[in-house]
Every structure is written in C-alpha cells, then in structure tokens.
Tab-separated table of C-alpha atoms and ligand atoms in Angstrom:
chain	number	residue	atom	x	y	z
A	161	UNK	CA	96.628	89.396	124.359
A	162	UNK	CA	96.323	92.782	126.081
A	163	UNK	CA	98.571	91.089	128.923
A	164	UNK	CA	100.829	89.810	126.396
A	165	UNK	CA	101.105	93.172	124.781
A	166	UNK	CA	102.107	95.180	128.187
A	167	UNK	CA	104.825	92.312	128.743
A	168	UNK	CA	106.059	92.985	125.254
A	169	UNK	CA	105.764	96.638	124.124
A	170	UNK	CA	107.888	96.384	121.387
A	171	UNK	CA	107.734	92.575	120.053
A	172	UNK	CA	110.535	91.046	117.663
A	173	UNK	CA	109.441	89.519	114.355
A	174	UNK	CA	110.109	85.995	116.320
A	175	UNK	CA	108.357	87.112	119.271
A	176	UNK	CA	105.085	87.968	117.384
A	177	UNK	CA	105.823	84.809	115.614
A	178	UNK	CA	106.103	82.384	118.603
A	179	UNK	CA	102.858	83.835	120.068
A	180	UNK	CA	100.983	82.947	117.111
A	181	UNK	CA	100.118	86.627	116.244
A	182	UNK	CA	101.593	86.744	112.869
A	183	UNK	CA	99.244	84.374	110.926
A	184	UNK	CA	96.557	83.577	113.868
A	185	UNK	CA	94.438	81.366	111.537
A	186	UNK	CA	97.257	78.799	110.907
A	187	UNK	CA	96.991	75.722	113.153
A	188	UNK	CA	98.857	75.539	116.071
A	189	UNK	CA	101.989	75.775	116.576
A	190	UNK	CA	102.342	78.164	113.907
A	191	UNK	CA	99.033	79.689	114.507
A	192	UNK	CA	96.341	79.735	116.943
A	193	UNK	CA	93.651	77.930	114.859
A	194	UNK	CA	92.269	81.364	115.331
A	195	UNK	CA	88.494	81.797	114.144
A	196	UNK	CA	87.401	84.915	111.569
A	197	UNK	CA	86.110	86.726	115.127
A	198	UNK	CA	89.239	86.098	117.171
A	199	UNK	CA	91.482	87.134	113.785
A	200	UNK	CA	89.487	90.737	113.822
A	201	UNK	CA	90.165	91.112	117.419
A	202	UNK	CA	93.788	90.427	116.993
A	203	UNK	CA	94.359	92.635	114.226
A	204	UNK	CA	92.754	95.501	116.072
A	205	UNK	CA	94.493	94.989	119.333
A	206	UNK	CA	97.969	94.943	117.607
A	207	UNK	CA	96.558	98.175	115.664
A	208	UNK	CA	95.629	99.509	118.928
A	209	UNK	CA	99.336	99.076	120.510
A	210	UNK	CA	100.767	100.441	116.991
A	211	UNK	CA	102.592	96.759	116.679
A	212	UNK	CA	103.315	95.953	112.975
A	213	UNK	CA	103.660	92.197	112.235
A	214	UNK	CA	107.097	91.526	109.707
A	215	UNK	CA	106.815	92.273	106.307
A	216	UNK	CA	107.096	89.110	104.205
A	217	UNK	CA	104.338	89.204	101.800
A	218	UNK	CA	104.775	86.245	99.434
A	219	UNK	CA	106.213	84.260	102.692
A	220	UNK	CA	103.274	84.785	104.626
A	221	UNK	CA	100.907	85.282	102.373
A	222	UNK	CA	101.616	82.540	99.850
A	223	UNK	CA	104.595	80.279	100.602
A	224	UNK	CA	103.574	79.640	104.320
A	225	UNK	CA	99.738	78.265	103.656
A	226	UNK	CA	100.811	76.428	100.973
A	227	UNK	CA	103.952	74.748	102.881
A	228	UNK	CA	101.048	74.303	105.914
A	229	UNK	CA	98.793	72.655	103.083
A	230	UNK	CA	101.368	70.230	101.697
A	231	UNK	CA	104.452	70.404	103.531
A	232	UNK	CA	106.183	67.796	105.854
A	233	UNK	CA	106.559	68.249	109.379
A	234	UNK	CA	110.544	68.671	109.168
A	235	UNK	CA	109.798	70.878	105.983
A	236	UNK	CA	107.547	73.361	108.046
A	237	UNK	CA	109.681	73.475	111.122
A	238	UNK	CA	112.481	74.567	108.984
A	239	UNK	CA	111.085	76.928	106.795
A	240	UNK	CA	107.735	78.737	108.942
A	241	UNK	CA	109.029	79.942	112.004
A	242	UNK	CA	112.050	82.307	110.040
A	243	UNK	CA	109.590	82.843	107.263
A	244	UNK	CA	106.735	84.218	110.145
A	245	UNK	CA	109.121	85.908	111.943
A	246	UNK	CA	110.437	87.937	108.878
A	247	UNK	CA	114.229	86.587	109.312
A	248	UNK	CA	113.826	85.118	105.841
A	249	UNK	CA	112.315	86.658	103.091
A	250	UNK	CA	110.498	84.915	99.735
A	251	UNK	CA	110.062	85.262	96.566
A	252	UNK	CA	107.738	83.387	93.829
A	253	UNK	CA	109.454	81.539	90.462
A	254	UNK	CA	106.211	81.070	88.722
A	255	UNK	CA	105.730	83.371	85.368
A	256	UNK	CA	107.833	82.819	82.559
A	257	UNK	CA	108.427	84.661	79.384
A	258	UNK	CA	105.877	82.261	78.014
A	259	UNK	CA	103.950	81.527	80.674
A	260	UNK	CA	101.977	84.101	82.625
A	261	UNK	CA	97.981	83.848	82.350
A	262	UNK	CA	98.759	80.314	80.844
A	263	UNK	CA	101.018	79.395	83.674
A	264	UNK	CA	100.624	75.903	82.695
A	265	UNK	CA	102.864	75.966	79.899
A	266	UNK	CA	105.995	76.595	82.014
A	267	UNK	CA	109.428	75.128	80.753
A	268	UNK	CA	111.714	75.405	83.569
A	269	UNK	CA	112.903	71.458	83.895
A	270	UNK	CA	113.653	69.994	86.922
A	271	UNK	CA	115.587	66.360	86.455
A	272	UNK	CA	116.432	64.530	89.049
A	273	UNK	CA	120.189	63.687	90.052
A	274	UNK	CA	120.755	61.110	92.857
A	275	UNK	CA	119.239	62.999	95.594
A	276	UNK	CA	119.355	66.018	94.437
A	277	UNK	CA	117.229	68.263	91.350
A	278	UNK	CA	118.747	69.839	88.819
A	279	UNK	CA	117.010	72.793	87.357
A	280	UNK	CA	117.419	74.791	84.204
A	281	UNK	CA	115.280	77.817	82.744
A	282	UNK	CA	114.104	81.332	83.028
A	283	UNK	CA	111.941	83.099	85.426
A	284	UNK	CA	110.489	86.715	84.943
A	285	UNK	CA	108.998	89.323	86.810
A	286	UNK	CA	110.174	87.843	89.945
A	287	UNK	CA	109.364	90.331	93.041
A	288	UNK	CA	112.190	90.918	95.587
A	289	UNK	CA	114.048	87.503	94.140
A	290	UNK	CA	117.113	89.983	94.926
A	291	UNK	CA	116.299	90.349	98.457
A	292	UNK	CA	114.817	87.102	99.102
A	293	UNK	CA	116.620	83.783	100.865
A	294	UNK	CA	113.657	81.275	99.697
A	295	UNK	CA	111.815	81.205	96.456
A	296	UNK	CA	108.630	78.943	95.569
A	297	UNK	CA	109.657	77.455	92.163
A	298	UNK	CA	107.314	75.892	89.779
A	299	UNK	CA	109.270	73.381	87.195
A	300	UNK	CA	108.314	70.770	84.642
A	301	UNK	CA	109.454	67.328	85.840
A	302	UNK	CA	107.868	65.181	83.337
A	303	UNK	CA	107.872	66.600	79.743
A	304	UNK	CA	105.990	63.666	78.280
A	305	UNK	CA	102.992	64.177	80.718
A	306	UNK	CA	99.930	66.529	79.554
A	307	UNK	CA	100.758	70.068	80.405
A	308	UNK	CA	99.028	70.120	83.859
A	309	UNK	CA	100.370	67.097	85.207
A	310	UNK	CA	104.221	66.945	84.997
A	311	UNK	CA	104.940	70.009	86.833
A	312	UNK	CA	106.445	69.908	90.354
A	313	UNK	CA	106.443	72.328	93.067
A	314	UNK	CA	109.912	73.144	95.022
A	315	UNK	CA	111.495	75.480	97.310
A	316	UNK	CA	114.663	77.064	95.612
A	317	UNK	CA	117.208	78.548	97.696
A	318	UNK	CA	118.438	81.651	95.998
A	319	UNK	CA	121.741	81.619	96.536
A	320	UNK	CA	122.840	78.587	94.797
A	321	UNK	CA	125.498	78.416	92.571
A	322	UNK	CA	123.516	78.838	88.650
A	323	UNK	CA	121.236	81.632	89.568
A	324	UNK	CA	121.909	84.584	88.100
A	325	UNK	CA	119.150	87.538	89.148
A	326	UNK	CA	118.694	90.764	86.495
A	327	UNK	CA	116.874	93.546	87.677
A	328	UNK	CA	113.858	94.972	85.863
A	329	UNK	CA	113.521	98.610	86.438
A	330	UNK	CA	109.437	99.644	86.605
A	331	UNK	CA	107.695	102.695	85.713
A	332	UNK	CA	108.128	104.100	89.072
A	333	UNK	CA	111.556	104.050	88.725
A	334	UNK	CA	111.893	101.323	91.297
A	335	UNK	CA	113.627	97.804	91.517
A	336	UNK	CA	111.164	95.599	92.773
A	337	UNK	CA	111.126	92.567	89.928
A	338	UNK	CA	113.729	90.824	88.467
A	339	UNK	CA	114.630	88.431	85.597
A	340	UNK	CA	115.925	84.803	86.884
A	341	UNK	CA	117.956	82.691	85.262
A	342	UNK	CA	118.499	79.435	86.547
A	343	UNK	CA	121.434	77.400	84.543
A	344	UNK	CA	122.414	73.928	86.670
A	345	UNK	CA	120.691	74.930	89.564
A	346	UNK	CA	121.191	71.992	92.132
A	347	UNK	CA	118.143	71.817	94.535
A	348	UNK	CA	117.990	69.315	97.865
A	349	UNK	CA	115.673	66.463	97.088
A	350	UNK	CA	113.850	67.154	100.080
A	351	UNK	CA	112.953	70.467	98.914
A	352	UNK	CA	110.192	68.698	96.857
A	353	UNK	CA	106.683	69.941	98.134
A	354	UNK	CA	104.151	67.708	98.408
A	355	UNK	CA	104.357	64.629	95.575
A	356	UNK	CA	106.392	64.804	92.346
A	357	UNK	CA	104.428	65.846	89.447
A	358	UNK	CA	101.677	67.076	91.851
A	359	UNK	CA	102.604	70.541	91.761
A	360	UNK	CA	99.642	72.152	89.775
A	361	UNK	CA	97.325	71.260	92.589
A	362	UNK	CA	99.893	73.473	95.009
A	363	UNK	CA	100.175	75.987	92.757
A	364	UNK	CA	96.308	76.846	92.797
A	365	UNK	CA	96.690	76.709	96.714
A	366	UNK	CA	98.942	79.124	96.075
A	367	UNK	CA	97.574	81.754	93.513
A	368	UNK	CA	94.090	81.149	95.994
A	369	UNK	CA	95.916	82.781	98.769
A	370	UNK	CA	97.402	85.387	96.411
A	371	UNK	CA	93.660	86.405	95.498
A	372	UNK	CA	93.084	86.708	99.089
A	373	UNK	CA	96.281	88.490	100.125
A	374	UNK	CA	95.771	91.137	97.892
A	375	UNK	CA	92.571	92.396	98.631
A	376	UNK	CA	92.849	94.792	101.428
A	377	UNK	CA	91.468	98.121	101.497
A	378	UNK	CA	94.128	100.620	100.199
A	379	UNK	CA	94.443	101.567	96.543
A	380	UNK	CA	97.411	99.235	95.509
A	381	UNK	CA	96.645	96.108	96.419
A	382	UNK	CA	95.047	96.790	99.694
A	383	UNK	CA	98.307	98.925	100.527
A	384	UNK	CA	98.248	102.741	100.057
A	385	UNK	CA	95.500	105.446	100.245
A	386	UNK	CA	91.721	104.729	100.244
A	387	UNK	CA	88.633	106.445	98.291
A	388	UNK	CA	88.425	107.931	101.432
A	389	UNK	CA	91.948	109.537	101.560
A	390	UNK	CA	91.184	110.992	98.176
A	391	UNK	CA	88.089	112.386	99.295
A	392	UNK	CA	89.667	114.098	102.139
A	393	UNK	CA	92.440	115.403	99.963
A	394	UNK	CA	90.012	116.867	97.728
A	395	UNK	CA	88.207	118.219	100.510
A	396	UNK	CA	91.060	119.681	102.030
A	397	UNK	CA	91.864	121.396	98.830
A	398	UNK	CA	89.234	123.451	98.776
A	399	UNK	CA	86.732	120.472	97.517
A	400	UNK	CA	85.902	119.768	93.494
A	401	UNK	CA	86.660	122.037	91.004
A	402	UNK	CA	83.947	121.460	88.586
A	403	UNK	CA	80.806	118.925	88.522
A	404	UNK	CA	82.180	116.371	86.234
A	405	UNK	CA	85.290	115.881	88.992
A	406	UNK	CA	82.632	115.761	91.632
A	407	UNK	CA	80.590	112.906	89.714
A	408	UNK	CA	83.850	111.296	89.422
A	409	UNK	CA	84.582	111.362	93.324
A	410	UNK	CA	81.325	110.217	93.998
A	411	UNK	CA	81.576	107.238	91.772
A	412	UNK	CA	84.733	106.168	93.139
A	413	UNK	CA	83.293	106.643	96.645
A	414	UNK	CA	80.426	104.447	95.454
A	415	UNK	CA	83.034	101.714	94.346
A	416	UNK	CA	84.962	101.636	97.742
A	417	UNK	CA	81.456	101.296	99.394
A	418	UNK	CA	80.604	98.232	97.247
A	419	UNK	CA	83.906	96.681	97.882
A	420	UNK	CA	83.445	96.943	101.894
A	421	UNK	CA	80.293	95.635	101.175
A	422	UNK	CA	81.696	92.614	99.276
A	423	UNK	CA	84.306	92.296	101.973
A	424	UNK	CA	81.784	91.912	104.724
A	425	UNK	CA	80.034	89.199	102.910
A	426	UNK	CA	83.377	87.519	102.376
A	427	UNK	CA	84.105	87.583	106.228
A	428	UNK	CA	80.307	86.705	106.954
A	429	UNK	CA	80.708	83.349	104.641
A	430	UNK	CA	83.793	82.541	106.496
A	431	UNK	CA	82.238	83.002	109.686
A	432	UNK	CA	79.623	81.106	108.772
A	433	UNK	CA	81.771	78.212	108.077
A	434	UNK	CA	80.939	78.809	104.145
A	435	UNK	CA	84.446	78.788	101.640
A	436	UNK	CA	84.332	82.425	100.181
A	437	UNK	CA	84.572	80.819	96.948
A	438	UNK	CA	83.953	83.173	93.709
A	439	UNK	CA	84.013	86.461	95.812
A	440	UNK	CA	87.805	86.725	96.264
A	441	UNK	CA	88.226	86.508	92.063
A	442	UNK	CA	85.033	89.412	91.798
A	443	UNK	CA	86.509	91.349	94.740
A	444	UNK	CA	90.026	91.410	92.998
A	445	UNK	CA	88.338	92.319	89.534
A	446	UNK	CA	86.549	95.461	90.722
A	447	UNK	CA	89.499	96.238	93.334
A	448	UNK	CA	92.401	96.626	90.563
A	449	UNK	CA	90.272	98.831	88.562
A	450	UNK	CA	89.094	101.019	91.449
A	451	UNK	CA	92.780	101.485	92.427
A	452	UNK	CA	93.354	102.586	88.887
A	453	UNK	CA	90.192	105.036	88.918
A	454	UNK	CA	91.601	106.502	92.726
A	455	UNK	CA	94.865	107.217	90.736
A	456	UNK	CA	93.553	108.266	87.548
A	457	UNK	CA	91.092	110.809	89.674
A	458	UNK	CA	94.357	112.174	91.873
A	459	UNK	CA	96.258	112.880	88.934
A	460	UNK	CA	93.624	114.827	87.047
A	461	UNK	CA	92.865	116.717	90.078
A	462	UNK	CA	96.451	117.590	90.671
A	463	UNK	CA	96.557	118.813	87.002
A	464	UNK	CA	100.068	120.276	86.098
A	465	UNK	CA	101.247	119.001	89.441
A	466	UNK	CA	101.127	115.274	88.647
A	467	UNK	CA	103.603	115.741	86.072
A	468	UNK	CA	106.367	116.371	88.856
A	469	UNK	CA	107.119	112.635	89.660
A	470	UNK	CA	108.983	111.483	92.693
A	471	UNK	CA	110.405	108.500	94.718
A	472	UNK	CA	109.168	109.481	98.030
A	473	UNK	CA	108.219	106.879	100.718
A	474	UNK	CA	105.308	104.905	100.289
A	475	UNK	CA	103.299	106.661	103.310
A	476	UNK	CA	102.363	109.796	104.230
A	477	UNK	CA	99.378	110.457	102.118
A	478	UNK	CA	95.696	110.719	103.491
A	479	UNK	CA	94.667	112.031	106.741
A	480	UNK	CA	98.115	113.181	107.531
A	481	UNK	CA	97.515	116.423	105.207
A	482	UNK	CA	99.158	115.355	101.925
A	483	UNK	CA	99.136	117.509	98.948
A	484	UNK	CA	98.048	116.627	95.060
A	485	UNK	CA	101.608	116.881	94.240
A	486	UNK	CA	102.588	114.481	97.118
A	487	UNK	CA	105.226	111.978	95.575
A	488	UNK	CA	103.403	109.125	97.045
A	489	UNK	CA	100.584	109.928	95.032
A	490	UNK	CA	102.436	110.241	91.542
A	491	UNK	CA	104.317	106.695	92.603
A	492	UNK	CA	100.459	105.330	93.058
A	493	UNK	CA	99.608	106.276	89.520
A	494	UNK	CA	102.606	104.893	87.663
A	495	UNK	CA	102.032	102.137	89.790
A	496	UNK	CA	98.599	101.514	89.285
A	497	UNK	CA	98.111	99.948	85.678
A	498	UNK	CA	100.491	96.781	87.333
A	499	UNK	CA	97.174	96.277	89.302
A	500	UNK	CA	95.120	94.784	86.510
A	501	UNK	CA	98.477	92.596	85.390
A	502	UNK	CA	99.861	90.863	88.494
A	503	UNK	CA	98.294	88.164	90.387
A	504	UNK	CA	95.900	87.242	87.780
A	505	UNK	CA	94.889	89.659	84.879
A	506	UNK	CA	91.671	91.551	84.841
A	507	UNK	CA	90.613	89.176	82.019
A	508	UNK	CA	91.490	86.203	83.687
A	509	UNK	CA	89.647	86.938	86.856
A	510	UNK	CA	86.839	87.527	84.771
A	511	UNK	CA	87.033	84.030	83.190
A	512	UNK	CA	87.325	82.669	86.527
A	513	UNK	CA	84.197	84.379	87.615
A	514	UNK	CA	82.377	83.454	84.374
A	515	UNK	CA	83.139	80.028	84.989
A	516	UNK	CA	82.942	79.287	88.879
A	517	UNK	CA	80.382	81.934	89.884
A	518	UNK	CA	78.344	81.958	86.661
A	519	UNK	CA	78.676	78.668	85.554
A	520	UNK	CA	79.304	79.823	82.434
A	521	UNK	CA	81.141	77.509	79.382
A	522	UNK	CA	84.763	77.339	80.102
A	523	UNK	CA	87.435	79.472	78.471
A	524	UNK	CA	88.055	77.773	74.896
B	128	FAD	C1	104.010	94.288	89.987
B	128	FAD	C2	104.088	92.733	89.767
B	128	FAD	C3	104.725	91.826	90.333
B	128	FAD	C4	104.927	90.350	89.971
B	128	FAD	N1	105.344	89.640	90.722
B	128	FAD	C5	105.311	88.100	90.410
B	128	FAD	C6	106.066	87.224	91.063
B	128	FAD	O1	106.564	87.605	92.292
B	128	FAD	N2	106.265	86.329	90.643
B	128	FAD	C7	105.940	85.815	89.446
B	128	FAD	O2	105.813	84.488	89.292
B	128	FAD	N3	105.034	86.294	88.431
B	128	FAD	C8	104.861	87.648	89.264
B	128	FAD	N4	104.435	88.672	88.418
B	128	FAD	C9	103.893	88.285	87.079
B	128	FAD	C10	102.497	88.373	86.712
B	128	FAD	O3	101.808	86.936	87.519
B	128	FAD	C11	102.025	88.032	85.268
B	128	FAD	O4	102.603	89.457	84.728
B	128	FAD	C12	100.404	87.743	84.905
B	128	FAD	O5	99.994	86.389	85.690
B	128	FAD	C13	100.468	88.016	83.427
B	128	FAD	O6	100.989	87.203	82.678
B	128	FAD	P1	102.157	88.028	81.465
B	128	FAD	O7	102.086	89.169	81.949
B	128	FAD	O8	102.577	86.958	80.879
B	128	FAD	O9	100.633	88.140	80.290
B	128	FAD	P2	99.681	87.110	79.438
B	128	FAD	O10	99.329	85.846	80.167
B	128	FAD	O11	100.911	87.249	78.354
B	128	FAD	O12	98.735	88.205	79.068
B	128	FAD	C14	98.418	89.468	77.883
B	128	FAD	C15	97.230	89.651	77.785
B	128	FAD	O13	96.464	88.533	77.194
B	128	FAD	C16	95.446	88.416	78.155
B	128	FAD	N5	95.036	87.291	78.406
B	128	FAD	C17	95.859	85.837	78.595
B	128	FAD	N6	95.104	84.759	78.326
B	128	FAD	C18	93.551	85.199	78.459
B	128	FAD	C19	92.471	84.157	78.512
B	128	FAD	N7	92.497	83.408	78.782
B	128	FAD	N8	91.574	84.930	78.024
B	128	FAD	C20	91.638	86.495	77.932
B	128	FAD	N9	92.599	87.128	77.944
B	128	FAD	C21	93.964	86.512	77.979
B	128	FAD	C22	95.833	89.148	79.707
B	128	FAD	O14	94.526	89.552	80.101
B	128	FAD	C23	96.615	90.044	78.802
B	128	FAD	O15	95.909	91.167	79.045
B	128	FAD	C24	104.029	90.134	88.403
B	128	FAD	C25	103.377	91.109	87.870
B	128	FAD	C26	103.445	92.101	88.399
B	128	FAD	C27	102.608	93.237	87.774
C-alpha cells in the first residue's frame, strides 16, 4: 500500500475506489475483503499520507452496504463505482411526516405500471436531497399486507420528473435537509432492490449500518471536536475557572474513555469473529448524549462569547488553537440537539438495548 501511495500521492476518488481503499471491508472487486486489522492499517496509512477518502456518507455508509447485501451484479456494477468514488452523491428517502421512529408506518406508495414503478408521497428530513444524484427510497407496494410486510426498497433518481425538493433550514442556519414531494414519479423496474415487498428486511440492513457509521470519535456523530479537544481548549485558556466546571470536564473526559473502551470492545468482537450485536446501539446511546455534554460545557465555558454565533467552516477546532468563541464550537452547540434524534432517537436506542441486550419484554 505504501508503494501504491508513493505512485499515487494525490489519488482521485476513482483511483482510491478502484484500489479498494474506500471500503476495504467490502467484498472484491468493490473492496478488498479486508479483515478488521487490515482495515485499521489501511486507515492509518491513508492518514499518514494525508489522503482523504471521497465524501459520500449516505452512499458509502448506508446505501452501498445494502446494495452489496441485496443488489444484483448489474445493480452493483452500475451504482457502486461512482458511489465509492464520490462522483455520484446519495441521499436517504426514509422518514415521513407520520413515520419517523415508527418507520414501518410509512405511506408513500409505489405502484407497478408495466415495467416501471409510479411513486406518490412525501418524505422529510432528507439530508442532501438537493445535491444527491440517487436516493434509497422506502415505499409501500402492498397496502393490504401487515405494516412491515408490504414495503419495497428502491433506488430513486433524484432528477426524475415529479420530484420537488424544498429546503429546511436548521438551527445552525444551514441547509442540510429537505422536504421531498413525490408526484407520479416514474422509477424504472430494475431500480427495485431485493424482492418486491421485502424492503423492511433491507431497511434493517441500512439502519444497522447507520448506527455503526455514526459512531466515530468526534462529538458530532463521529465528526468534529472530541472531549480531548475540549480539555485542550480549556487548558489553553488557563484552566477551568471553578471546581464545578472542573468536575463537569472530568465527567466528560470519563465518558470519552468509556466510549473508547466500548469501541475497542466492538473491534475485538469483530476480530474474534463475533458480530458486534447490541454494542453499536449502546455506543450510540452514550455517544449522542456525550456530544451534547461536550457542546454544553464548551458553551458554558465560553460564557458571553457563546452568544456570538457564526457559520464558520467545520474544522479548525481543538489542537489548532481555536478560541472558546470559535464559530465552529457555536455551530456544534446549535447542531448538538439533533444528535439524539437522527439515526434513531435516544429512546429508540434504549428500546433496542432493552430488548436485544437485556432481553426485556418488547416495546408495546
Ligand atoms: C440531522 C438529521 C438528519 C436526518 N437525516 C435524515 C435522512 O437523510 N433521511 C431520513 O429518512 N431521515 C433523516 N432524519 C430523520 C430521523 O431519522 C428522524 O428524525 C428520527 O427517526 C425520529 O423520527 P421523528 O423525527 O419523526 O420523531 P418521532 O418518531 O415522532 O419521535 C418523537 C419523540 O417520541 C419518542 N418516541 C417515539 N417512539 C417511541 C417509542 N416506541 N418509545 C419511546 N419513545 C418513543 C422519540 O424518542 C422522540 O422523542 C434526520 C434527522 C436529523 C435530526
């Protein structure tokens, strides 16, 4: 790999994809069938060379693994290369106004018409719909079946006639997610993934990957500053002003250590050939609240400066000498309430842990 990086010091997304370095754990030819140890080494070599993978979080994190799981060879060949290279961006058309946590209540309909599907309905909170080329779409194909049984899983071209995308501006002032209205949208028959009416099983594959993807070390779903960055920030500013702030800082640091150990536990479970099971949900439940604790403390520590909001670029925090009024921290604080909502709410994660890990009775 070092030789390859020597020959390709500034690889394009396509070159990284074709070398298998974007998702090395995927099966060949899209990945390298890499075991967890090899994956860690590849990550380290990329970091060492300052090479970044293409950005396509929903594509690489969620749509791709589902296509790997259930797509036909033609579907994989069509969609996975530009997905891995970042040439085609993806979004996720799952949530609806009446179907969030209870996703299986979704009412968007897809009806067969010859060799096409005709889709009508509304989606909401669709991150990146306005810049995506493709969307993974859940729609009801059999309204007479019980609610989990009549759903199918599609790939929707986001430029199809009948799709209207309306921006939703969130509390940070940014336009990340959208409402998406689908009126008589025609989707080619071969854009159905897996068997008809079997979409719920595939949705579970997507959501399982979502919980893993959102579990890096940064405070904001694995991105952004860490507890250690906050400790550095406060230390750099002359230390905690009072014992109460110091206590909170130590608590946040302890949480970060617990999360680090949970992460190692997940890695060693995979190394030992065991599925990570409920750990991903346990970790997400703790990590989301942890992100909010970091951001709350950063805001309190900044004092009146925290009232100065900005929309500076993400990055530049932590060790690079950011100040408490750095706009990236205020953006992080404004974004942090979303952590316990998106990708499964805090309550839903607890339900999963209760049922899958602790064996408690099912949520009524
Ligand atoms: C930043 C962000 C990005 C997002 N991006 C996308 C995207 O790209 N695509 C997409 O499809 N969706 C996206 N979502 C939507 C997200 O998946 C939903 O917000 C989430 O599933 C919760 O659904 P809801 O908002 O309808 O809340 P609801 O399900 O209505 O929940 C409301 C409240 O009721 C509680 N509750 C619900 N059911 C139970 C239960 N059984 N037990 C206990 N408490 C319960 C919840 O915990 C919550 O507090 C995004 C959300 C956020 C915040």
